[in-house]
Short mmCIF file of C-alpha atoms and ligand atoms in Angstrom, two decimals:
data_model
loop_
_atom_site.label_atom_id
_atom_site.label_comp_id
_atom_site.label_asym_id
_atom_site.label_seq_id
_atom_site.Cartn_x
_atom_site.Cartn_y
_atom_site.Cartn_z
CA MET A 76 74.07 58.23 101.66
CA ILE A 77 73.79 60.65 98.79
CA ILE A 78 74.14 64.23 100.00
CA ASP A 79 71.33 66.37 98.59
CA GLY A 80 73.07 69.64 97.74
CA LYS A 81 69.96 70.98 96.06
CA LYS A 82 67.91 70.62 99.23
CA GLU A 83 70.64 72.04 101.49
CA ALA A 84 71.11 75.00 99.15
CA GLU A 85 67.37 75.66 99.20
CA LEU A 86 67.40 75.69 103.02
CA LEU A 87 70.34 78.10 103.10
CA ARG A 88 68.73 80.40 100.51
CA HIS A 89 65.55 80.37 102.58
CA GLU A 90 67.51 81.50 105.67
CA VAL A 91 69.24 84.24 103.67
CA LYS A 92 65.88 85.44 102.31
CA LYS A 93 64.32 85.54 105.77
CA GLU A 94 67.15 87.70 107.08
CA ILE A 95 67.05 90.03 104.07
CA ASP A 96 63.26 90.40 104.49
CA SER A 97 63.65 91.40 108.11
CA LEU A 98 66.53 93.82 107.39
CA LYS A 99 64.41 95.39 104.68
CA LEU A 100 61.53 95.91 107.10
CA LYS A 101 63.86 97.46 109.66
CA ASN A 102 66.06 99.66 107.46
CA ASN A 103 64.31 99.75 104.10
CA LYS A 104 67.60 98.66 102.49
CA VAL A 105 68.63 95.43 100.78
CA PRO A 106 72.05 94.03 99.74
CA GLY A 107 73.25 94.81 96.22
CA LEU A 108 75.34 92.43 94.13
CA THR A 109 77.05 93.45 90.89
CA VAL A 110 78.53 90.77 88.66
CA ILE A 111 80.96 91.75 85.90
CA LEU A 112 80.86 89.35 82.96
CA ILE A 113 83.39 89.70 80.15
CA GLY A 114 83.15 87.90 76.82
CA ASP A 115 80.94 85.06 75.68
CA PHE A 116 82.42 81.93 77.35
CA ALA A 117 79.32 79.70 77.48
CA PRO A 118 79.72 78.20 80.99
CA SER A 119 80.24 81.69 82.47
CA GLN A 120 77.04 82.92 80.78
CA ILE A 121 75.10 80.07 82.42
CA TYR A 122 76.70 80.53 85.88
CA VAL A 123 76.07 84.27 85.87
CA LYS A 124 72.45 83.88 84.75
CA ASN A 125 71.89 81.47 87.64
CA LYS A 126 73.61 83.76 90.14
CA GLU A 127 71.45 86.70 89.02
CA LYS A 128 68.22 84.69 89.20
CA LYS A 129 68.90 83.22 92.64
CA ALA A 130 70.05 86.58 94.00
CA LYS A 131 66.79 88.22 92.91
CA GLU A 132 64.76 85.39 94.45
CA VAL A 133 66.16 86.10 97.93
CA GLY A 134 65.66 89.86 97.59
CA ILE A 135 69.19 90.92 96.65
CA ASN A 136 69.37 93.84 94.26
CA SER A 137 71.30 92.10 91.51
CA GLU A 138 72.88 93.62 88.43
CA VAL A 139 75.11 92.19 85.68
CA VAL A 140 77.55 94.47 83.85
CA ARG A 141 78.50 92.87 80.53
CA TYR A 142 81.53 93.68 78.39
CA PRO A 143 82.66 92.31 75.02
CA LYS A 144 85.79 90.13 75.17
CA GLU A 145 87.95 92.96 73.70
CA VAL A 146 87.26 95.36 76.60
CA SER A 147 90.36 97.05 78.02
CA GLU A 148 91.68 96.34 81.50
CA GLN A 149 91.47 100.04 82.23
CA GLU A 150 87.76 100.17 81.54
CA VAL A 151 87.06 97.25 83.86
CA LEU A 152 89.25 98.80 86.59
CA LYS A 153 87.32 102.06 86.21
CA LYS A 154 84.03 100.19 86.68
CA ILE A 155 85.35 98.39 89.78
CA LYS A 156 86.36 101.73 91.31
CA GLU A 157 82.91 103.10 90.62
CA LEU A 158 81.30 100.05 92.27
CA ASN A 159 83.69 100.29 95.25
CA ASP A 160 82.46 103.87 95.77
CA ASN A 161 78.77 103.03 95.35
CA ASN A 162 77.08 102.51 98.73
CA ALA A 163 74.19 100.59 97.18
CA VAL A 164 76.64 97.86 96.08
CA SER A 165 77.50 95.40 98.86
CA GLY A 166 79.20 92.78 96.71
CA ILE A 167 81.28 92.77 93.53
CA LEU A 168 82.04 89.59 91.59
CA VAL A 169 84.15 89.48 88.43
CA GLN A 170 83.35 86.20 86.70
CA LEU A 171 86.45 84.16 85.79
CA PRO A 172 88.10 83.23 83.48
CA LEU A 173 89.12 86.58 82.01
CA PRO A 174 90.35 87.28 78.45
CA SER A 175 94.13 87.33 78.04
CA GLN A 176 94.56 91.14 77.85
CA ILE A 177 93.16 91.46 81.36
CA ASN A 178 95.39 90.74 84.34
CA LYS A 179 93.40 88.70 86.86
CA GLU A 180 95.64 89.70 89.76
CA LYS A 181 95.14 93.41 89.07
CA ILE A 182 91.38 92.99 88.81
CA ILE A 183 91.03 91.01 92.04
CA ASN A 184 93.31 93.44 93.88
CA ALA A 185 91.18 96.39 92.74
CA ILE A 186 88.02 95.11 94.48
CA ASN A 187 87.42 96.51 97.97
CA PRO A 188 88.05 93.46 100.22
CA LEU A 189 84.85 94.34 102.14
CA LYS A 190 82.90 93.89 98.88
CA ASP A 191 84.83 90.83 97.69
CA VAL A 192 81.99 88.27 97.82
CA ASP A 193 84.22 85.67 96.13
CA GLY A 194 86.82 85.85 98.90
CA PHE A 195 89.59 86.02 96.27
CA HIS A 196 91.25 89.28 97.41
CA PRO A 197 94.63 88.72 99.14
CA VAL A 198 93.29 90.41 102.29
CA ASN A 199 90.56 87.78 102.56
CA VAL A 200 92.93 84.96 101.58
CA GLY A 201 95.42 86.13 104.24
CA ASN A 202 92.74 86.55 106.92
CA LEU A 203 91.40 83.06 106.22
CA SER A 204 94.84 81.49 106.44
CA SER A 205 95.57 83.39 109.67
CA GLY A 206 92.33 82.12 111.15
CA TYR A 207 90.85 85.64 111.27
CA HIS A 208 87.45 86.80 110.10
CA ALA A 209 87.34 86.60 106.30
CA THR A 210 85.01 86.24 103.36
CA VAL A 211 85.54 82.63 102.29
CA PRO A 212 85.34 81.50 98.63
CA CYS A 213 81.83 80.20 97.90
CA THR A 214 82.60 76.69 96.64
CA PRO A 215 84.80 75.50 99.54
CA LEU A 216 82.40 77.20 101.96
CA GLY A 217 79.56 75.17 100.42
CA CYS A 218 81.66 71.99 100.60
CA LEU A 219 82.36 72.54 104.31
CA PHE A 220 78.67 73.09 104.92
CA LEU A 221 77.84 69.73 103.27
CA ILE A 222 80.65 67.92 105.12
CA LYS A 223 79.41 69.29 108.47
CA LYS A 224 75.84 68.22 107.70
CA THR A 225 77.18 64.67 107.50
CA GLU A 226 79.72 64.80 110.33
CA SER A 227 79.63 67.56 112.91
CA ASN A 228 82.95 66.75 114.63
CA LEU A 229 85.77 66.93 112.12
CA SER A 230 88.57 67.15 114.69
CA GLY A 231 91.40 64.71 113.97
CA LYS A 232 89.89 63.49 110.71
CA HIS A 233 92.22 63.02 107.77
CA ALA A 234 91.09 65.23 104.89
CA VAL A 235 92.57 64.76 101.44
CA ILE A 236 91.98 67.47 98.85
CA ILE A 237 92.68 66.77 95.20
CA GLY A 238 93.64 70.03 93.51
CA ARG A 239 95.53 73.13 94.69
CA SER A 240 93.69 75.99 93.00
CA ASN A 241 93.15 79.39 94.62
CA LEU A 242 89.40 79.00 94.02
CA ASN A 243 88.95 75.61 95.65
CA GLY A 244 91.84 73.46 96.88
CA LYS A 245 93.79 76.01 98.92
CA PRO A 246 90.85 77.66 100.72
CA MET A 247 89.31 74.21 101.29
CA ALA A 248 92.52 73.16 103.04
CA GLN A 249 92.43 76.28 105.24
CA LEU A 250 88.82 75.66 106.23
CA LEU A 251 89.47 72.03 107.13
CA LEU A 252 92.61 72.98 109.08
CA LYS A 253 90.45 75.38 111.09
CA GLU A 254 88.21 72.39 111.87
CA ASN A 255 91.30 70.58 113.24
CA CYS A 256 91.55 68.09 110.40
CA THR A 257 94.87 66.64 109.31
CA VAL A 258 95.04 67.98 105.77
CA THR A 259 96.81 66.64 102.70
CA ILE A 260 96.66 68.41 99.35
CA VAL A 261 97.43 66.22 96.36
CA HIS A 262 97.88 67.45 92.79
CA SER A 263 99.12 66.55 89.32
CA LYS A 264 102.72 66.01 90.52
CA THR A 265 101.78 63.80 93.48
CA LYS A 266 103.50 60.40 93.20
CA ASP A 267 100.65 58.01 94.06
CA LEU A 268 97.22 59.61 94.13
CA LYS A 269 95.40 56.39 94.95
CA ILE A 270 97.50 55.66 98.05
CA GLU A 271 96.91 59.19 99.36
CA CYS A 272 93.16 59.10 98.65
CA LEU A 273 92.83 55.78 100.48
CA LYS A 274 93.88 57.58 103.70
CA ALA A 275 90.99 60.03 103.51
CA ASP A 276 88.14 60.22 106.00
CA ILE A 277 87.09 63.26 103.99
CA LEU A 278 87.93 63.38 100.30
CA VAL A 279 87.37 66.57 98.30
CA ALA A 280 87.98 66.27 94.55
CA ALA A 281 88.48 69.59 92.77
CA VAL A 282 90.71 69.04 89.73
CA GLY A 283 88.44 68.95 86.69
CA VAL A 284 89.42 65.44 85.58
CA PRO A 285 86.28 63.43 84.74
CA ASN A 286 85.75 60.29 86.88
CA LEU A 287 89.32 60.43 88.27
CA VAL A 288 88.52 58.92 91.69
CA LYS A 289 87.78 55.21 91.32
CA GLY A 290 85.92 52.75 93.53
CA ASP A 291 89.17 51.30 94.94
CA TRP A 292 90.55 54.76 95.84
CA VAL A 293 88.17 55.31 98.77
CA LYS A 294 87.95 54.10 102.33
CA LYS A 295 84.68 52.66 103.63
CA ASP A 296 83.08 55.39 105.79
CA ALA A 297 84.72 58.22 103.82
CA ILE A 298 82.79 61.39 103.05
CA VAL A 299 83.35 62.23 99.39
CA ILE A 300 82.75 65.73 98.05
CA ASP A 301 82.90 66.17 94.28
CA VAL A 302 83.57 69.72 93.07
CA GLY A 303 84.15 68.71 89.42
CA ILE A 304 81.86 69.86 86.65
CA ASN A 305 83.10 68.17 83.47
CA LYS A 306 81.37 67.89 80.14
CA MET A 307 81.45 64.37 78.65
CA GLY A 308 79.48 64.33 75.42
CA ASP A 309 76.15 65.81 76.46
CA LYS A 310 76.49 64.62 80.06
CA ILE A 311 77.94 66.49 83.02
CA VAL A 312 80.13 64.34 85.28
CA GLY A 313 82.24 65.05 88.34
CA ASP A 314 85.83 64.19 89.29
CA VAL A 315 84.56 61.07 91.08
CA ASP A 316 83.41 57.91 89.34
CA PHE A 317 80.07 58.20 91.13
CA ASP A 318 78.51 54.86 90.15
CA ASN A 319 81.53 52.88 91.35
CA VAL A 320 82.19 54.91 94.50
CA LYS A 321 78.72 55.58 95.92
CA ASP A 322 78.14 52.18 97.54
CA LYS A 323 81.62 52.02 99.06
CA VAL A 324 81.49 55.21 101.15
CA ARG A 325 79.51 56.76 103.95
CA ALA A 326 78.36 59.81 102.00
CA ILE A 327 78.91 61.34 98.57
CA THR A 328 77.73 64.38 96.63
CA PRO A 329 76.27 63.81 93.17
CA VAL A 330 77.10 65.88 90.07
CA PRO A 331 74.92 67.72 89.27
CA GLY A 332 72.91 68.45 92.41
CA GLY A 333 75.73 68.39 94.96
CA VAL A 334 78.25 71.19 95.41
CA GLY A 335 77.00 73.35 92.49
CA PRO A 336 73.80 74.65 94.10
CA MET A 337 75.66 75.25 97.38
CA THR A 338 78.18 77.53 95.64
CA ILE A 339 75.44 79.95 94.59
CA ALA A 340 73.67 79.76 97.96
CA CYS A 341 76.99 80.65 99.66
CA LEU A 342 77.47 83.57 97.28
CA LEU A 343 74.11 84.94 98.46
CA LYS A 344 75.14 84.36 102.07
CA ASN A 345 78.48 86.14 101.48
CA THR A 346 76.65 89.07 99.85
CA LEU A 347 74.37 89.35 102.89
CA GLU A 348 77.38 89.24 105.26
CA CYS A 349 79.19 91.96 103.26
CA PHE A 350 76.01 94.09 103.42
CA LYS A 351 75.77 93.63 107.21
CA GLY A 352 79.48 94.30 107.71
CA ARG A 353 79.36 97.82 106.28
N1 GUN B 201 84.43 81.02 87.66
C1 GUN B 201 84.19 79.76 88.08
N2 GUN B 201 83.87 79.74 89.39
C2 GUN B 201 83.92 81.02 89.81
C3 GUN B 201 83.69 81.64 91.07
O1 GUN B 201 83.39 81.01 92.09
N3 GUN B 201 83.83 82.99 91.09
C4 GUN B 201 84.18 83.71 90.00
N4 GUN B 201 84.30 85.03 90.12
N5 GUN B 201 84.40 83.16 88.82
C5 GUN B 201 84.26 81.82 88.73
#
């Protein structure tokens, strides 16, 4: 089965829109999302444009604040403070990566955790790992949604996550632990990736290595989630060798059209939840 992330994202966006419409009728207020975009890194420009468009479509008041790549850290911190204090802003997202003069840690720490729609603030990271209520990073949240569409009972399943980033691998592991999976994280220093991947009932690839996961790395009946977005010539490919894996497993997400659309839909959902939580 090929998991249709585009369709699932559309359904989720529809739900978010319905709820925003009804909140608007009741309170005459809608969620506000401000994205800060620094510099001219092409993929970030595309992601942010998509986020803005989809946010507007569901009725979120969406704004993008753009800075040239030379902007000072102080100026960005000042803007974040202003947005923290602005009641019309429910969510703040600083698009990564950041230019080298800007300290990512300082920027993330400056965002009010209640407005941290990315779920990157240490308060949200800590709450998630403690099993408390938290805003969860959009991509792993979208991955979990797609996994659960395929298999509702994850208890006791062996999940293998390739990649240990703060954006994807680590929060993905926390989410799957919460679902009572046995979780293994593998990474660039892991001795035998193939052997570990072959144990997976659920395999999440989030490393940014094109076509890394081969047809003989997967178990029959595995659910394979591909977070990779890699440019190969003028084609976009994932971290999984899709053509050679798809017929060997129970379910797999394509790239594009798998996890990508879910990430944005989850951002809209997180923005709505931040709005409701205040
Ligand atoms: N850059 C790539 N993915 C993301 C994301 O999910 N959030 C932010 N803020 N930046 C990103």
